[in-house]
Amino acid sequence: DQQVKQNSPSLSVQEGRISILNCDYTNSMFDYFLWYKKYPAEGPTFLISISSIKDKNEDGRFTVFLNKSAKHLSLHIVPSQPGDSAVYFCAASPGNSGNTPLVFGKGTRLSVIA
Amino acid sequence: GAGVSQSPRYKVAKRGQDVALRCDPISGHVSLFWYQQALGQGPEFLTYFQNEAQLDKSGLPSDRFFAERPEGSVSTLKIQRTQQEDSAVYLCASSKRVGQTHYSNQPQHFGDGTRLSIL
């Protein structure tokens, strides 16, 4: 029973356009949501997070939107760059992720085409 | 270094052998997590330490898996009598002390992992 789902295994976007990565969750106890980016043979790198009491958090080209009623979040990357090509993982935790295990989705592979 | 360091990067072992994987967290990080990532999947939680105390080991798949962090810094994940299904990437993550407000979420910072292959 997957608690965090990323239903699109892959996504291709043209350079300069918007990339939208989606994530759904089933556990209403999740309190924090995080996005990680992973290059081959490297560990996941933290990108951005959002608390359940907010509906939007922005950091440069990255914006995360949270819709609690739909149990859905999305990561927007604008403008997309070739260096953004990687696997993106959505993760959630029922408490502060500093002292609570993360539950991950299976990831979405983003390809940004020049 | 500034990041989480894991060693070895790659480990090949024969079925039945014991292996030990090391994690050196970011200096000063009190929390340390181990995850297992199978091919094509997201990382899955194994165990969690706060300083030297192992507070959660609910994700360890069997009693062949054992983790320790005796001095509250470096941690070792040991797998005894390895099986083929233990083949995976083992990731370690660390994070800072949790703050008091709801806005002070601390992300987990990951190492590059150890890729374990059991023949």
Tab-separated table of N, CA, C and O in Angstrom, chain A residues 2 31-34 36 38 41-46 49-54 89 93 95-107, chain B residues 9-10 31 33 35 37 40-45 48 50 56 91 95-96 98-99 101-113 115:
chain	number	residue	atom	x	y	z
A	2	GLN	N	0.952	1.896	-1.176
A	2	GLN	CA	1.821	3.053	-1.296
A	2	GLN	C	1.167	4.287	-0.696
A	2	GLN	O	0.083	4.690	-1.127
A	31	ASP	N	2.677	15.695	7.732
A	31	ASP	CA	2.753	17.083	8.191
A	31	ASP	C	3.706	17.921	7.354
A	31	ASP	O	3.563	19.141	7.294
A	32	TYR	N	4.710	17.283	6.795
A	32	TYR	CA	5.678	17.979	5.961
A	32	TYR	C	5.873	17.194	4.685
A	32	TYR	O	5.823	15.961	4.693
A	33	PHE	N	6.119	17.950	3.600
A	33	PHE	CA	6.331	17.348	2.297
A	33	PHE	C	7.606	17.933	1.703
A	33	PHE	O	7.851	19.141	1.811
A	34	LEU	N	8.406	17.056	1.094
A	34	LEU	CA	9.699	17.492	0.573
A	34	LEU	C	9.894	16.959	-0.844
A	34	LEU	O	9.359	15.912	-1.203
A	36	TYR	N	13.031	15.964	-3.508
A	36	TYR	CA	14.459	15.687	-3.663
A	36	TYR	C	14.748	15.442	-5.135
A	36	TYR	O	13.919	14.913	-5.880
A	38	LYS	N	17.619	13.670	-7.774
A	38	LYS	CA	18.675	12.661	-7.735
A	38	LYS	C	19.298	12.471	-9.112
A	38	LYS	O	18.610	12.144	-10.079
A	41	ALA	N	24.009	7.674	-9.629
A	41	ALA	CA	25.148	7.350	-8.766
A	41	ALA	C	25.397	8.394	-7.667
A	41	ALA	O	26.473	8.423	-7.071
A	42	GLU	N	24.416	9.241	-7.425
A	42	GLU	CA	24.514	10.184	-6.317
A	42	GLU	C	23.317	10.004	-5.389
A	42	GLU	O	22.293	9.437	-5.778
A	43	GLY	N	23.440	10.532	-4.171
A	43	GLY	CA	22.309	10.487	-3.266
A	43	GLY	C	21.306	11.577	-3.584
A	43	GLY	O	21.602	12.523	-4.318
A	44	PRO	N	20.075	11.451	-3.050
A	44	PRO	CA	19.073	12.501	-3.253
A	44	PRO	C	19.534	13.825	-2.640
A	44	PRO	O	20.110	13.838	-1.552
A	45	THR	N	19.267	14.899	-3.353
A	45	THR	CA	19.600	16.250	-2.880
A	45	THR	C	18.317	16.996	-2.564
A	45	THR	O	17.420	17.068	-3.409
A	46	PHE	N	18.245	17.562	-1.373
A	46	PHE	CA	17.046	18.298	-0.959
A	46	PHE	C	16.844	19.537	-1.830
A	46	PHE	O	17.777	20.299	-2.086
A	49	SER	N	10.777	22.225	0.586
A	49	SER	CA	9.769	21.543	1.394
A	49	SER	C	8.606	22.487	1.663
A	49	SER	O	8.697	23.701	1.437
A	50	ILE	N	7.520	21.901	2.167
A	50	ILE	CA	6.353	22.694	2.529
A	50	ILE	C	5.701	22.067	3.742
A	50	ILE	O	5.635	20.836	3.873
A	51	SER	N	5.236	22.925	4.627
A	51	SER	CA	4.502	22.474	5.795
A	51	SER	C	3.028	22.335	5.443
A	51	SER	O	2.525	23.026	4.558
A	52	SER	N	2.332	21.474	6.171
A	52	SER	CA	0.913	21.250	5.896
A	52	SER	C	0.041	22.468	6.193
A	52	SER	O	-1.121	22.507	5.804
A	53	ILE	N	0.600	23.453	6.886
A	53	ILE	CA	-0.204	24.650	7.198
A	53	ILE	C	-0.069	25.719	6.115
A	53	ILE	O	-0.644	26.794	6.220
A	54	LYS	N	0.699	25.420	5.084
A	54	LYS	CA	0.862	26.345	3.976
A	54	LYS	C	0.342	25.687	2.698
A	54	LYS	O	0.186	24.460	2.624
A	89	PHE	N	12.068	12.949	-6.504
A	89	PHE	CA	11.312	12.174	-5.524
A	89	PHE	C	10.487	13.103	-4.651
A	89	PHE	O	10.999	14.106	-4.130
A	93	SER	N	6.467	13.265	5.629
A	93	SER	CA	6.703	12.775	6.984
A	93	SER	C	5.554	13.222	7.891
A	93	SER	O	4.999	14.310	7.705
A	95	GLY	N	5.763	14.098	10.907
A	95	GLY	CA	6.247	15.080	11.849
A	95	GLY	C	7.390	15.825	11.214
A	95	GLY	O	7.615	15.714	10.008
A	96	ASN	N	8.140	16.582	12.002
A	96	ASN	CA	9.312	17.273	11.472
A	96	ASN	C	10.254	16.246	10.848
A	96	ASN	O	10.607	15.253	11.488
A	97	SER	N	10.666	16.478	9.627
A	97	SER	CA	11.502	15.481	8.947
A	97	SER	C	12.909	15.417	9.543
A	97	SER	O	13.692	14.541	9.175
A	98	GLY	N	13.231	16.308	10.461
A	98	GLY	CA	14.510	16.210	11.157
A	98	GLY	C	14.559	15.058	12.143
A	98	GLY	O	15.640	14.575	12.483
A	99	ASN	N	13.409	14.599	12.594
A	99	ASN	CA	13.405	13.471	13.531
A	99	ASN	C	12.304	12.468	13.243
A	99	ASN	O	11.872	11.736	14.124
A	100	THR	N	11.853	12.426	12.009
A	100	THR	CA	10.803	11.495	11.589
A	100	THR	C	11.178	10.888	10.251
A	100	THR	O	11.594	11.615	9.345
A	101	PRO	N	11.005	9.570	10.098
A	101	PRO	CA	11.356	8.953	8.808
A	101	PRO	C	10.530	9.513	7.662
A	101	PRO	O	9.366	9.865	7.820
A	102	LEU	N	11.157	9.577	6.496
A	102	LEU	CA	10.478	10.009	5.292
A	102	LEU	C	9.865	8.815	4.576
A	102	LEU	O	10.428	7.726	4.571
A	103	VAL	N	8.700	9.069	3.947
A	103	VAL	CA	8.067	8.091	3.066
A	103	VAL	C	8.170	8.650	1.647
A	103	VAL	O	7.706	9.766	1.392
A	104	PHE	N	8.781	7.901	0.762
A	104	PHE	CA	9.070	8.374	-0.587
A	104	PHE	C	8.122	7.784	-1.618
A	104	PHE	O	7.637	6.655	-1.474
A	105	GLY	N	7.907	8.552	-2.701
A	105	GLY	CA	7.311	8.007	-3.903
A	105	GLY	C	8.382	7.293	-4.717
A	105	GLY	O	9.555	7.257	-4.340
A	106	LYS	N	7.970	6.755	-5.888
A	106	LYS	CA	8.908	6.002	-6.711
A	106	LYS	C	9.747	6.890	-7.618
A	106	LYS	O	10.675	6.413	-8.261
A	107	GLY	N	9.392	8.155	-7.709
A	107	GLY	CA	10.185	9.076	-8.501
A	107	GLY	C	9.629	9.316	-9.890
A	107	GLY	O	8.907	8.484	-10.450
B	9	ARG	N	31.633	2.736	-1.478
B	9	ARG	CA	30.641	3.135	-2.471
B	9	ARG	C	30.010	1.918	-3.117
B	9	ARG	O	28.826	1.917	-3.445
B	10	TYR	N	30.809	0.884	-3.293
B	10	TYR	CA	30.338	-0.350	-3.911
B	10	TYR	C	30.852	-1.518	-3.079
B	10	TYR	O	31.972	-1.506	-2.606
B	31	SER	N	20.471	13.760	14.232
B	31	SER	CA	19.635	12.683	13.709
B	31	SER	C	20.336	11.976	12.556
B	31	SER	O	20.975	12.615	11.715
B	33	PHE	N	19.601	8.615	9.760
B	33	PHE	CA	18.636	7.676	9.210
B	33	PHE	C	19.339	6.745	8.217
B	33	PHE	O	20.241	7.170	7.491
B	35	TYR	N	18.277	4.202	4.931
B	35	TYR	CA	17.243	3.819	3.991
B	35	TYR	C	17.802	2.769	3.033
B	35	TYR	O	19.012	2.723	2.768
B	37	GLN	N	17.240	1.413	-0.939
B	37	GLN	CA	16.594	1.752	-2.206
B	37	GLN	C	16.823	0.641	-3.218
B	37	GLN	O	17.954	0.408	-3.666
B	40	GLY	N	14.619	1.126	-9.235
B	40	GLY	CA	13.342	1.639	-9.720
B	40	GLY	C	12.357	2.050	-8.643
B	40	GLY	O	11.200	2.363	-8.940
B	41	GLN	N	12.795	2.042	-7.401
B	41	GLN	CA	11.921	2.399	-6.288
B	41	GLN	C	12.461	3.630	-5.562
B	41	GLN	O	13.603	4.031	-5.756
B	42	GLY	N	11.625	4.201	-4.707
B	42	GLY	CA	12.102	5.250	-3.832
B	42	GLY	C	12.772	4.649	-2.608
B	42	GLY	O	12.598	3.457	-2.315
B	43	PRO	N	13.568	5.433	-1.895
B	43	PRO	CA	14.185	4.923	-0.666
B	43	PRO	C	13.126	4.496	0.347
B	43	PRO	O	12.084	5.131	0.464
B	44	GLU	N	13.442	3.431	1.080
B	44	GLU	CA	12.545	2.953	2.136
B	44	GLU	C	13.277	2.958	3.466
B	44	GLU	O	14.415	2.485	3.571
B	45	PHE	N	12.601	3.466	4.479
B	45	PHE	CA	13.186	3.654	5.805
B	45	PHE	C	13.581	2.321	6.448
B	45	PHE	O	12.839	1.334	6.399
B	48	TYR	N	16.427	4.690	12.605
B	48	TYR	CA	16.676	6.098	12.944
B	48	TYR	C	17.379	6.195	14.299
B	48	TYR	O	16.986	5.503	15.257
B	50	GLN	N	18.830	9.112	17.213
B	50	GLN	CA	19.019	10.474	17.705
B	50	GLN	C	20.204	10.404	18.651
B	50	GLN	O	20.122	9.750	19.697
B	56	ASP	N	14.094	4.169	16.481
B	56	ASP	CA	13.122	3.502	15.615
B	56	ASP	C	13.885	2.525	14.736
B	56	ASP	O	14.779	2.935	14.005
B	91	LEU	N	21.271	3.985	1.686
B	91	LEU	CA	21.475	5.427	1.837
B	91	LEU	C	21.447	5.815	3.302
B	91	LEU	O	20.627	5.309	4.074
B	95	SER	N	20.360	14.956	9.837
B	95	SER	CA	19.684	16.247	9.931
B	95	SER	C	20.001	16.913	11.260
B	95	SER	O	20.408	16.261	12.223
B	96	LYS	N	19.739	18.228	11.293
B	96	LYS	CA	20.008	19.023	12.480
B	96	LYS	C	18.968	18.763	13.562
B	96	LYS	O	17.923	18.165	13.305
B	98	VAL	N	15.856	19.422	15.760
B	98	VAL	CA	14.568	19.986	15.381
B	98	VAL	C	14.278	21.220	16.217
B	98	VAL	O	14.467	21.229	17.426
B	99	GLY	N	13.776	22.280	15.547
B	99	GLY	CA	13.439	23.514	16.237
B	99	GLY	C	12.076	23.437	16.876
B	99	GLY	O	11.422	22.402	16.876
B	101	THR	N	9.347	25.666	16.320
B	101	THR	CA	8.168	26.166	15.625
B	101	THR	C	7.835	25.268	14.445
B	101	THR	O	8.648	24.488	13.968
B	102	HIS	N	6.591	25.416	13.971
B	102	HIS	CA	6.142	24.591	12.853
B	102	HIS	C	6.863	24.938	11.570
B	102	HIS	O	6.875	24.155	10.634
B	103	TYR	N	7.513	26.111	11.529
B	103	TYR	CA	8.193	26.495	10.305
B	103	TYR	C	9.624	25.968	10.262
B	103	TYR	O	10.317	26.150	9.287
B	104	SER	N	10.085	25.353	11.333
B	104	SER	CA	11.493	24.982	11.408
B	104	SER	C	11.717	23.541	11.002
B	104	SER	O	12.464	22.820	11.661
B	105	ASN	N	11.098	23.115	9.911
B	105	ASN	CA	11.327	21.767	9.432
B	105	ASN	C	12.779	21.601	9.013
B	105	ASN	O	13.348	22.480	8.355
B	106	GLN	N	13.371	20.497	9.450
B	106	GLN	CA	14.759	20.224	9.092
B	106	GLN	C	14.790	19.145	8.027
B	106	GLN	O	14.361	18.011	8.274
B	107	PRO	N	15.304	19.440	6.843
B	107	PRO	CA	15.387	18.389	5.820
B	107	PRO	C	16.467	17.382	6.168
B	107	PRO	O	17.400	17.679	6.924
B	108	GLN	N	16.330	16.210	5.612
B	108	GLN	CA	17.374	15.197	5.733
B	108	GLN	C	18.337	15.345	4.557
B	108	GLN	O	17.907	15.540	3.421
B	109	HIS	N	19.632	15.243	4.864
B	109	HIS	CA	20.663	15.374	3.843
B	109	HIS	C	21.297	14.009	3.631
B	109	HIS	O	21.756	13.384	4.596
B	110	PHE	N	21.319	13.573	2.378
B	110	PHE	CA	21.720	12.215	2.060
B	110	PHE	C	23.166	12.116	1.583
B	110	PHE	O	23.684	13.033	0.935
B	111	GLY	N	23.764	10.966	1.890
B	111	GLY	CA	25.032	10.609	1.266
B	111	GLY	C	24.779	9.983	-0.099
B	111	GLY	O	23.627	9.846	-0.530
B	112	ASP	N	25.870	9.598	-0.778
B	112	ASP	CA	25.751	9.021	-2.114
B	112	ASP	C	25.418	7.531	-2.088
B	112	ASP	O	25.190	6.933	-3.141
B	113	GLY	N	25.402	6.939	-0.913
B	113	GLY	CA	24.966	5.560	-0.807
B	113	GLY	C	26.055	4.533	-1.013
B	113	GLY	O	27.145	4.824	-1.527
B	115	ARG	N	26.274	0.859	-2.888
B	115	ARG	CA	25.573	-0.112	-3.739
B	115	ARG	C	26.059	-1.496	-3.371
B	115	ARG	O	27.233	-1.824	-3.560
